[in-house]
């Protein structure tokens, strides 16, 4: 029995038929919506390559049933940049060589975006490493990844300070 | 994964009615269940989605000082709830020492309690496992047993319960509220998980259709906030299950231990409350000799189930260290590596 669900994927709200309730969010994204940025690494919640944001929180999309997420907002790596303007986390991964083969990178970047939103790590590299432990990188780009997360977080908080200063200026 | 019928429950009565059918299983985040279904270990023919049940996703503080943790509260939300973490720091530390940030964002409080063992012979459908297939035998016996139980095991099953969260909860006398076809009931968490005996397939006291709705910490659990720690030895410092863990809490009065609480993880098929150790500590000064005596009492009944005798001594040492850290006081902020027994230099213990 097919069930229709509504998902907002990268800002676009859409009704999606789910013919088989066994479909994970990851399989729906990759096979149904042709958003192949989220990767199927282990498919068992161990590697983090499938990380996406659901309602603003990073999760393993391989361990979520799509039919259960009816009504959710999903953000994938494809929805991160604004046109040709890369997200600060994407820019920082390039600047700090936060990858080699690139397979884990969409998951690493989405996890980093989630980490920065959670605002628990501060600028402590140890806390960043701990908070990124759900994303494995077999090339071993961890040092660059940690630097990239810290730099992007700093850049984003500068943006926030600048944005709020601009707003205050406009208000005055 | 075999095909299943998907049912979305709208309230608890609806869920319980749908969940009582043979072959039914409850679905919350599914972080453990889906993994087991993909491996063919769990084969439900109906999934009852409980994620929409109203009122079960909140942490509620009562005037009597108790706190009610809704079944659907996400692990990360509970750990990062400032008032909760301040009052029950060992619970927050245990939560954050478990799994990964992604899994904690999805996994629920009741799902954590209900999670299955990570015994590799249970998850490998090519191995004999009395828990997965009653009467089939136990290939863990005589196999790779480094991480298996040292307390409360039986010839039929030597698996352990993998939860971190449950360890401080059981030390703090948490109670499980259950809804079922015959109404609601409450069971102490200490009595919720069953030791294997000769029926390891029966993992909890839940009857068919029964659903965990709330975890309750009684008012007394808040007395230990100043002196509580959760320490966890694992094969890597993050994103790994416990080899051995310990939740230690103290209530100090005039330089003496007024009351102690201790539970161990990774040692048995349930979170292991060590009341004998607590009795040893009552009235004593919080010093190493007392903590060693408590550790000896906690592990007095331990015996290896294979190549894991080291876990008994490891657990003793961890109990001592957890109590030493608890006596020193709950840290102002949770450590960067929650539950790590290998503290940074500023609070390094003598090894």
PDB file of N, CA and C in Angstrom, chain A residues 1 3-5 20-24 43-48 51 57-60 62-65 67-71 107 111 118 120-122 124 126-127 129-136, chain B residues 1-6 8 27-32 34-36 38-39 47 49 51-52 74 76-77 80 96-97 99-106 236-239 333-338:
ATOM      1  N   UNK A   1       0.851  -1.196   0.000  1.00  0.00           N
ATOM      2  CA  UNK A   1       0.000   0.000   0.000  1.00  0.00           C
ATOM      3  C   UNK A   1       0.884   1.242   0.000  1.00  0.00           C
ATOM      4  N   UNK A   3       1.886   5.068   0.461  1.00  0.00           N
ATOM      5  CA  UNK A   3       1.506   6.170   1.335  1.00  0.00           C
ATOM      6  C   UNK A   3       2.128   7.436   0.775  1.00  0.00           C
ATOM      7  N   UNK A   4       1.377   8.539   0.756  1.00  0.00           N
ATOM      8  CA  UNK A   4       1.951   9.818   0.343  1.00  0.00           C
ATOM      9  C   UNK A   4       2.454  10.562   1.570  1.00  0.00           C
ATOM     10  N   UNK A   5       3.661  11.109   1.471  1.00  0.00           N
ATOM     11  CA  UNK A   5       4.146  11.967   2.544  1.00  0.00           C
ATOM     12  C   UNK A   5       4.510  13.326   1.945  1.00  0.00           C
ATOM     13  N   UNK A  20       6.795   1.664  -0.748  1.00  0.00           N
ATOM     14  CA  UNK A  20       7.251   0.603   0.162  1.00  0.00           C
ATOM     15  C   UNK A  20       7.719   1.243   1.458  1.00  0.00           C
ATOM     16  N   UNK A  21       7.067   0.932   2.591  1.00  0.00           N
ATOM     17  CA  UNK A  21       7.444   1.598   3.850  1.00  0.00           C
ATOM     18  C   UNK A  21       8.864   1.287   4.309  1.00  0.00           C
ATOM     19  N   UNK A  22       9.510   0.309   3.675  1.00  0.00           N
ATOM     20  CA  UNK A  22      10.891  -0.005   4.055  1.00  0.00           C
ATOM     21  C   UNK A  22      11.878   1.063   3.579  1.00  0.00           C
ATOM     22  N   UNK A  23      11.416   2.005   2.762  1.00  0.00           N
ATOM     23  CA  UNK A  23      12.310   3.010   2.185  1.00  0.00           C
ATOM     24  C   UNK A  23      12.900   3.920   3.265  1.00  0.00           C
ATOM     25  N   UNK A  24      14.211   3.959   3.328  1.00  0.00           N
ATOM     26  CA  UNK A  24      14.844   4.897   4.260  1.00  0.00           C
ATOM     27  C   UNK A  24      14.883   6.284   3.622  1.00  0.00           C
ATOM     28  N   UNK A  43      25.405   2.080   5.525  1.00  0.00           N
ATOM     29  CA  UNK A  43      23.950   1.874   5.558  1.00  0.00           C
ATOM     30  C   UNK A  43      23.475   1.347   6.918  1.00  0.00           C
ATOM     31  N   UNK A  44      24.297   1.481   7.967  1.00  0.00           N
ATOM     32  CA  UNK A  44      23.945   0.949   9.282  1.00  0.00           C
ATOM     33  C   UNK A  44      24.198   1.959  10.412  1.00  0.00           C
ATOM     34  N   UNK A  45      24.331   3.228  10.066  1.00  0.00           N
ATOM     35  CA  UNK A  45      24.489   4.248  11.110  1.00  0.00           C
ATOM     36  C   UNK A  45      25.855   4.287  11.749  1.00  0.00           C
ATOM     37  N   UNK A  46      26.847   3.759  11.079  1.00  0.00           N
ATOM     38  CA  UNK A  46      28.174   3.701  11.693  1.00  0.00           C
ATOM     39  C   UNK A  46      29.184   4.660  11.081  1.00  0.00           C
ATOM     40  N   UNK A  47      28.927   5.147   9.851  1.00  0.00           N
ATOM     41  CA  UNK A  47      29.986   5.911   9.168  1.00  0.00           C
ATOM     42  C   UNK A  47      29.666   7.386   9.009  1.00  0.00           C
ATOM     43  N   UNK A  48      28.401   7.774   9.009  1.00  0.00           N
ATOM     44  CA  UNK A  48      28.036   9.191   8.927  1.00  0.00           C
ATOM     45  C   UNK A  48      28.003   9.766   7.525  1.00  0.00           C
ATOM     46  N   UNK A  51      24.773  11.647   6.435  1.00  0.00           N
ATOM     47  CA  UNK A  51      24.241  12.681   7.332  1.00  0.00           C
ATOM     48  C   UNK A  51      23.525  13.793   6.566  1.00  0.00           C
ATOM     49  N   UNK A  57      18.275  19.317  12.489  1.00  0.00           N
ATOM     50  CA  UNK A  57      19.183  18.487  13.292  1.00  0.00           C
ATOM     51  C   UNK A  57      19.839  17.436  12.417  1.00  0.00           C
ATOM     52  N   UNK A  58      21.126  17.223  12.647  1.00  0.00           N
ATOM     53  CA  UNK A  58      21.831  16.214  11.849  1.00  0.00           C
ATOM     54  C   UNK A  58      21.452  14.813  12.317  1.00  0.00           C
ATOM     55  N   UNK A  59      21.132  13.957  11.376  1.00  0.00           N
ATOM     56  CA  UNK A  59      20.845  12.549  11.681  1.00  0.00           C
ATOM     57  C   UNK A  59      21.445  11.666  10.591  1.00  0.00           C
ATOM     58  N   UNK A  60      21.484  10.368  10.851  1.00  0.00           N
ATOM     59  CA  UNK A  60      21.893   9.396   9.840  1.00  0.00           C
ATOM     60  C   UNK A  60      20.650   9.063   9.008  1.00  0.00           C
ATOM     61  N   UNK A  62      20.265   6.949   6.772  1.00  0.00           N
ATOM     62  CA  UNK A  62      20.134   5.513   6.489  1.00  0.00           C
ATOM     63  C   UNK A  62      19.328   4.799   7.570  1.00  0.00           C
ATOM     64  N   UNK A  63      19.191   5.412   8.749  1.00  0.00           N
ATOM     65  CA  UNK A  63      18.478   4.765   9.860  1.00  0.00           C
ATOM     66  C   UNK A  63      17.158   5.477  10.161  1.00  0.00           C
ATOM     67  N   UNK A  64      16.615   6.178   9.167  1.00  0.00           N
ATOM     68  CA  UNK A  64      15.320   6.835   9.354  1.00  0.00           C
ATOM     69  C   UNK A  64      14.378   6.347   8.267  1.00  0.00           C
ATOM     70  N   UNK A  65      13.188   5.926   8.657  1.00  0.00           N
ATOM     71  CA  UNK A  65      12.205   5.526   7.659  1.00  0.00           C
ATOM     72  C   UNK A  65      11.537   6.780   7.103  1.00  0.00           C
ATOM     73  N   UNK A  67       8.757   7.225   5.606  1.00  0.00           N
ATOM     74  CA  UNK A  67       7.318   7.351   5.866  1.00  0.00           C
ATOM     75  C   UNK A  67       7.051   7.938   7.247  1.00  0.00           C
ATOM     76  N   UNK A  68       8.006   7.757   8.155  1.00  0.00           N
ATOM     77  CA  UNK A  68       7.844   8.269   9.516  1.00  0.00           C
ATOM     78  C   UNK A  68       8.150   9.758   9.600  1.00  0.00           C
ATOM     79  N   UNK A  69       8.754  10.324   8.554  1.00  0.00           N
ATOM     80  CA  UNK A  69       9.191  11.727   8.598  1.00  0.00           C
ATOM     81  C   UNK A  69       8.209  12.667   7.909  1.00  0.00           C
ATOM     82  N   UNK A  70       6.994  12.192   7.681  1.00  0.00           N
ATOM     83  CA  UNK A  70       5.953  12.999   7.040  1.00  0.00           C
ATOM     84  C   UNK A  70       5.896  14.392   7.673  1.00  0.00           C
ATOM     85  N   UNK A  71       6.023  15.414   6.835  1.00  0.00           N
ATOM     86  CA  UNK A  71       5.929  16.788   7.329  1.00  0.00           C
ATOM     87  C   UNK A  71       7.265  17.437   7.648  1.00  0.00           C
ATOM     88  N   UNK A 107      28.655  14.176   4.007  1.00  0.00           N
ATOM     89  CA  UNK A 107      28.242  13.847   5.374  1.00  0.00           C
ATOM     90  C   UNK A 107      29.017  14.657   6.395  1.00  0.00           C
ATOM     91  N   UNK A 111      27.279  17.327   8.800  1.00  0.00           N
ATOM     92  CA  UNK A 111      27.464  17.119  10.232  1.00  0.00           C
ATOM     93  C   UNK A 111      28.045  18.379  10.876  1.00  0.00           C
ATOM     94  N   UNK A 118      24.169  23.372  16.761  1.00  0.00           N
ATOM     95  CA  UNK A 118      23.977  22.889  18.136  1.00  0.00           C
ATOM     96  C   UNK A 118      24.688  23.769  19.146  1.00  0.00           C
ATOM     97  N   UNK A 120      27.436  23.617  20.910  1.00  0.00           N
ATOM     98  CA  UNK A 120      27.891  22.997  22.158  1.00  0.00           C
ATOM     99  C   UNK A 120      29.414  22.922  22.242  1.00  0.00           C
ATOM    100  N   UNK A 121      30.092  23.033  21.110  1.00  0.00           N
ATOM    101  CA  UNK A 121      31.533  22.742  21.097  1.00  0.00           C
ATOM    102  C   UNK A 121      32.389  23.965  21.385  1.00  0.00           C
ATOM    103  N   UNK A 122      31.856  25.161  21.140  1.00  0.00           N
ATOM    104  CA  UNK A 122      32.676  26.351  21.292  1.00  0.00           C
ATOM    105  C   UNK A 122      33.887  26.278  20.365  1.00  0.00           C
ATOM    106  N   UNK A 124      36.756  24.851  21.124  1.00  0.00           N
ATOM    107  CA  UNK A 124      37.641  23.832  21.678  1.00  0.00           C
ATOM    108  C   UNK A 124      37.805  22.699  20.647  1.00  0.00           C
ATOM    109  N   UNK A 126      39.045  19.817  20.874  1.00  0.00           N
ATOM    110  CA  UNK A 126      38.700  18.517  21.446  1.00  0.00           C
ATOM    111  C   UNK A 126      37.184  18.294  21.397  1.00  0.00           C
ATOM    112  N   UNK A 127      36.427  19.327  21.717  1.00  0.00           N
ATOM    113  CA  UNK A 127      34.961  19.195  21.660  1.00  0.00           C
ATOM    114  C   UNK A 127      34.483  19.054  20.224  1.00  0.00           C
ATOM    115  N   UNK A 129      36.236  17.637  17.764  1.00  0.00           N
ATOM    116  CA  UNK A 129      36.559  16.251  17.360  1.00  0.00           C
ATOM    117  C   UNK A 129      35.543  15.273  17.945  1.00  0.00           C
ATOM    118  N   UNK A 130      35.224  15.446  19.224  1.00  0.00           N
ATOM    119  CA  UNK A 130      34.241  14.571  19.864  1.00  0.00           C
ATOM    120  C   UNK A 130      32.891  14.671  19.138  1.00  0.00           C
ATOM    121  N   UNK A 131      32.474  15.884  18.819  1.00  0.00           N
ATOM    122  CA  UNK A 131      31.160  16.081  18.198  1.00  0.00           C
ATOM    123  C   UNK A 131      31.130  15.620  16.740  1.00  0.00           C
ATOM    124  N   UNK A 132      32.295  15.410  16.142  1.00  0.00           N
ATOM    125  CA  UNK A 132      32.361  14.911  14.762  1.00  0.00           C
ATOM    126  C   UNK A 132      32.674  13.421  14.719  1.00  0.00           C
ATOM    127  N   UNK A 133      32.633  12.737  15.850  1.00  0.00           N
ATOM    128  CA  UNK A 133      33.092  11.341  15.869  1.00  0.00           C
ATOM    129  C   UNK A 133      32.146  10.404  15.120  1.00  0.00           C
ATOM    130  N   UNK A 134      30.954  10.869  14.796  1.00  0.00           N
ATOM    131  CA  UNK A 134      30.031  10.040  14.032  1.00  0.00           C
ATOM    132  C   UNK A 134      30.294  10.066  12.537  1.00  0.00           C
ATOM    133  N   UNK A 135      31.340  10.747  12.105  1.00  0.00           N
ATOM    134  CA  UNK A 135      31.692  10.809  10.685  1.00  0.00           C
ATOM    135  C   UNK A 135      33.097  10.255  10.480  1.00  0.00           C
ATOM    136  N   UNK A 136      33.159   9.103   9.822  1.00  0.00           N
ATOM    137  CA  UNK A 136      34.457   8.486   9.581  1.00  0.00           C
ATOM    138  C   UNK A 136      35.043   8.992   8.257  1.00  0.00           C
TER     139      UNK A 136
ATOM    140  N   UNK B   1      15.618  -6.737   4.909  1.00  0.00           N
ATOM    141  CA  UNK B   1      14.443  -6.333   5.681  1.00  0.00           C
ATOM    142  C   UNK B   1      13.196  -6.950   5.059  1.00  0.00           C
ATOM    143  N   UNK B   2      12.424  -7.684   5.857  1.00  0.00           N
ATOM    144  CA  UNK B   2      11.216  -8.285   5.291  1.00  0.00           C
ATOM    145  C   UNK B   2      10.111  -7.225   5.214  1.00  0.00           C
ATOM    146  N   UNK B   3       9.129  -7.410   4.345  1.00  0.00           N
ATOM    147  CA  UNK B   3       8.039  -6.428   4.255  1.00  0.00           C
ATOM    148  C   UNK B   3       7.268  -6.350   5.572  1.00  0.00           C
ATOM    149  N   UNK B   4       6.747  -5.167   5.869  1.00  0.00           N
ATOM    150  CA  UNK B   4       5.939  -4.993   7.075  1.00  0.00           C
ATOM    151  C   UNK B   4       4.820  -3.999   6.785  1.00  0.00           C
ATOM    152  N   UNK B   5       3.816  -4.067   7.615  1.00  0.00           N
ATOM    153  CA  UNK B   5       2.721  -3.108   7.551  1.00  0.00           C
ATOM    154  C   UNK B   5       3.090  -1.907   8.412  1.00  0.00           C
ATOM    155  N   UNK B   6       2.868  -0.720   7.891  1.00  0.00           N
ATOM    156  CA  UNK B   6       3.191   0.503   8.638  1.00  0.00           C
ATOM    157  C   UNK B   6       1.909   1.110   9.199  1.00  0.00           C
ATOM    158  N   UNK B   8       0.523   4.232  11.734  1.00  0.00           N
ATOM    159  CA  UNK B   8       0.889   5.433  12.482  1.00  0.00           C
ATOM    160  C   UNK B   8      -0.125   5.653  13.609  1.00  0.00           C
ATOM    161  N   UNK B  27       7.920   1.629  16.660  1.00  0.00           N
ATOM    162  CA  UNK B  27       8.965   2.393  15.982  1.00  0.00           C
ATOM    163  C   UNK B  27       9.001   3.804  16.547  1.00  0.00           C
ATOM    164  N   UNK B  28      10.143   4.200  17.113  1.00  0.00           N
ATOM    165  CA  UNK B  28      10.340   5.615  17.448  1.00  0.00           C
ATOM    166  C   UNK B  28      11.349   6.145  16.428  1.00  0.00           C
ATOM    167  N   UNK B  29      12.594   6.428  16.828  1.00  0.00           N
ATOM    168  CA  UNK B  29      13.566   6.847  15.817  1.00  0.00           C
ATOM    169  C   UNK B  29      13.971   5.673  14.935  1.00  0.00           C
ATOM    170  N   UNK B  30      14.022   4.491  15.529  1.00  0.00           N
ATOM    171  CA  UNK B  30      14.402   3.309  14.755  1.00  0.00           C
ATOM    172  C   UNK B  30      15.898   3.112  14.607  1.00  0.00           C
ATOM    173  N   UNK B  31      16.702   3.857  15.355  1.00  0.00           N
ATOM    174  CA  UNK B  31      18.153   3.780  15.141  1.00  0.00           C
ATOM    175  C   UNK B  31      18.708   2.400  15.446  1.00  0.00           C
ATOM    176  N   UNK B  32      18.123   1.691  16.390  1.00  0.00           N
ATOM    177  CA  UNK B  32      18.555   0.320  16.670  1.00  0.00           C
ATOM    178  C   UNK B  32      17.686  -0.672  15.895  1.00  0.00           C
ATOM    179  N   UNK B  34      15.878  -0.431  13.047  1.00  0.00           N
ATOM    180  CA  UNK B  34      16.098  -0.526  11.602  1.00  0.00           C
ATOM    181  C   UNK B  34      17.405  -1.239  11.289  1.00  0.00           C
ATOM    182  N   UNK B  35      18.411  -0.965  12.112  1.00  0.00           N
ATOM    183  CA  UNK B  35      19.693  -1.643  11.940  1.00  0.00           C
ATOM    184  C   UNK B  35      19.500  -3.158  12.060  1.00  0.00           C
ATOM    185  N   UNK B  36      18.751  -3.578  13.070  1.00  0.00           N
ATOM    186  CA  UNK B  36      18.518  -5.011  13.279  1.00  0.00           C
ATOM    187  C   UNK B  36      17.626  -5.594  12.182  1.00  0.00           C
ATOM    188  N   UNK B  38      17.531  -4.526   9.069  1.00  0.00           N
ATOM    189  CA  UNK B  38      18.361  -4.657   7.860  1.00  0.00           C
ATOM    190  C   UNK B  38      19.202  -5.923   7.909  1.00  0.00           C
ATOM    191  N   UNK B  39      19.620  -6.298   9.110  1.00  0.00           N
ATOM    192  CA  UNK B  39      20.440  -7.493   9.258  1.00  0.00           C
ATOM    193  C   UNK B  39      19.642  -8.778   9.391  1.00  0.00           C
ATOM    194  N   UNK B  47       4.978  -2.380  11.893  1.00  0.00           N
ATOM    195  CA  UNK B  47       5.638  -1.344  12.693  1.00  0.00           C
ATOM    196  C   UNK B  47       4.584  -0.326  13.103  1.00  0.00           C
ATOM    197  N   UNK B  49       4.203   3.183  14.428  1.00  0.00           N
ATOM    198  CA  UNK B  49       4.978   4.426  14.558  1.00  0.00           C
ATOM    199  C   UNK B  49       4.414   5.232  15.730  1.00  0.00           C
ATOM    200  N   UNK B  51       5.979   7.995  16.956  1.00  0.00           N
ATOM    201  CA  UNK B  51       6.638   9.310  17.041  1.00  0.00           C
ATOM    202  C   UNK B  51       5.646  10.465  17.154  1.00  0.00           C
ATOM    203  N   UNK B  52       4.373  10.219  16.805  1.00  0.00           N
ATOM    204  CA  UNK B  52       3.387  11.330  16.859  1.00  0.00           C
ATOM    205  C   UNK B  52       2.562  11.309  18.133  1.00  0.00           C
ATOM    206  N   UNK B  74      14.427  13.162  22.866  1.00  0.00           N
ATOM    207  CA  UNK B  74      15.648  12.741  22.169  1.00  0.00           C
ATOM    208  C   UNK B  74      16.837  12.778  23.132  1.00  0.00           C
ATOM    209  N   UNK B  76      19.848  13.755  22.811  1.00  0.00           N
ATOM    210  CA  UNK B  76      20.627  14.999  22.837  1.00  0.00           C
ATOM    211  C   UNK B  76      19.841  16.106  23.537  1.00  0.00           C
ATOM    212  N   UNK B  77      18.537  16.148  23.338  1.00  0.00           N
ATOM    213  CA  UNK B  77      17.741  17.193  23.989  1.00  0.00           C
ATOM    214  C   UNK B  77      17.783  17.044  25.505  1.00  0.00           C
ATOM    215  N   UNK B  80      21.307  18.032  26.832  1.00  0.00           N
ATOM    216  CA  UNK B  80      21.605  19.458  26.717  1.00  0.00           C
ATOM    217  C   UNK B  80      20.547  20.336  27.381  1.00  0.00           C
ATOM    218  N   UNK B  96      25.905  11.641  26.752  1.00  0.00           N
ATOM    219  CA  UNK B  96      26.835  12.225  25.788  1.00  0.00           C
ATOM    220  C   UNK B  96      28.053  11.337  25.544  1.00  0.00           C
ATOM    221  N   UNK B  97      28.235  10.320  26.386  1.00  0.00           N
ATOM    222  CA  UNK B  97      29.340   9.388  26.149  1.00  0.00           C
ATOM    223  C   UNK B  97      28.925   8.287  25.180  1.00  0.00           C
ATOM    224  N   UNK B  99      27.124   6.642  21.642  1.00  0.00           N
ATOM    225  CA  UNK B  99      26.814   6.793  20.217  1.00  0.00           C
ATOM    226  C   UNK B  99      27.508   8.013  19.617  1.00  0.00           C
ATOM    227  N   UNK B 100      26.865   8.612  18.607  1.00  0.00           N
ATOM    228  CA  UNK B 100      27.414   9.789  17.936  1.00  0.00           C
ATOM    229  C   UNK B 100      26.380  10.907  18.030  1.00  0.00           C
ATOM    230  N   UNK B 101      26.789  12.115  17.663  1.00  0.00           N
ATOM    231  CA  UNK B 101      25.854  13.246  17.722  1.00  0.00           C
ATOM    232  C   UNK B 101      24.618  12.981  16.858  1.00  0.00           C
ATOM    233  N   UNK B 102      24.828  12.390  15.671  1.00  0.00           N
ATOM    234  CA  UNK B 102      23.680  12.117  14.795  1.00  0.00           C
ATOM    235  C   UNK B 102      22.710  11.150  15.451  1.00  0.00           C
ATOM    236  N   UNK B 103      23.243  10.090  16.060  1.00  0.00           N
ATOM    237  CA  UNK B 103      22.366   9.088  16.684  1.00  0.00           C
ATOM    238  C   UNK B 103      21.670   9.681  17.903  1.00  0.00           C
ATOM    239  N   UNK B 104      22.383  10.474  18.688  1.00  0.00           N
ATOM    240  CA  UNK B 104      21.761  11.080  19.880  1.00  0.00           C
ATOM    241  C   UNK B 104      20.658  12.059  19.495  1.00  0.00           C
ATOM    242  N   UNK B 105      20.800  12.702  18.317  1.00  0.00           N
ATOM    243  CA  UNK B 105      19.760  13.623  17.855  1.00  0.00           C
ATOM    244  C   UNK B 105      18.474  12.894  17.497  1.00  0.00           C
ATOM    245  N   UNK B 106      18.580  11.636  17.139  1.00  0.00           N
ATOM    246  CA  UNK B 106      17.406  10.869  16.717  1.00  0.00           C
ATOM    247  C   UNK B 106      16.895   9.972  17.845  1.00  0.00           C
ATOM    248  N   UNK B 236      37.755   2.820  21.980  1.00  0.00           N
ATOM    249  CA  UNK B 236      38.185   4.130  21.487  1.00  0.00           C
ATOM    250  C   UNK B 236      37.396   5.156  22.299  1.00  0.00           C
ATOM    251  N   UNK B 237      37.890   6.369  22.388  1.00  0.00           N
ATOM    252  CA  UNK B 237      37.362   7.297  23.394  1.00  0.00           C
ATOM    253  C   UNK B 237      36.025   7.897  22.997  1.00  0.00           C
ATOM    254  N   UNK B 238      35.600   7.745  21.764  1.00  0.00           N
ATOM    255  CA  UNK B 238      34.293   8.254  21.364  1.00  0.00           C
ATOM    256  C   UNK B 238      33.623   7.230  20.464  1.00  0.00           C
ATOM    257  N   UNK B 239      32.287   7.243  20.460  1.00  0.00           N
ATOM    258  CA  UNK B 239      31.509   6.458  19.514  1.00  0.00           C
ATOM    259  C   UNK B 239      31.836   4.971  19.652  1.00  0.00           C
ATOM    260  N   UNK B 333      31.492  22.258  34.108  1.00  0.00           N
ATOM    261  CA  UNK B 333      31.033  21.996  32.743  1.00  0.00           C
ATOM    262  C   UNK B 333      31.388  20.555  32.421  1.00  0.00           C
ATOM    263  N   UNK B 334      30.540  19.888  31.667  1.00  0.00           N
ATOM    264  CA  UNK B 334      30.853  18.510  31.290  1.00  0.00           C
ATOM    265  C   UNK B 334      32.183  18.477  30.546  1.00  0.00           C
ATOM    266  N   UNK B 335      33.007  17.461  30.793  1.00  0.00           N
ATOM    267  CA  UNK B 335      34.305  17.386  30.115  1.00  0.00           C
ATOM    268  C   UNK B 335      34.134  17.299  28.598  1.00  0.00           C
ATOM    269  N   UNK B 336      35.207  17.708  27.889  1.00  0.00           N
ATOM    270  CA  UNK B 336      35.169  17.657  26.419  1.00  0.00           C
ATOM    271  C   UNK B 336      34.926  16.233  25.933  1.00  0.00           C
ATOM    272  N   UNK B 337      35.479  15.260  26.654  1.00  0.00           N
ATOM    273  CA  UNK B 337      35.272  13.853  26.307  1.00  0.00           C
ATOM    274  C   UNK B 337      34.420  13.229  27.411  1.00  0.00           C
ATOM    275  N   UNK B 338      33.104  13.266  27.266  1.00  0.00           N
ATOM    276  CA  UNK B 338      32.230  12.793  28.352  1.00  0.00           C
ATOM    277  C   UNK B 338      32.508  11.338  28.718  1.00  0.00           C
TER     278      UNK B 338
END
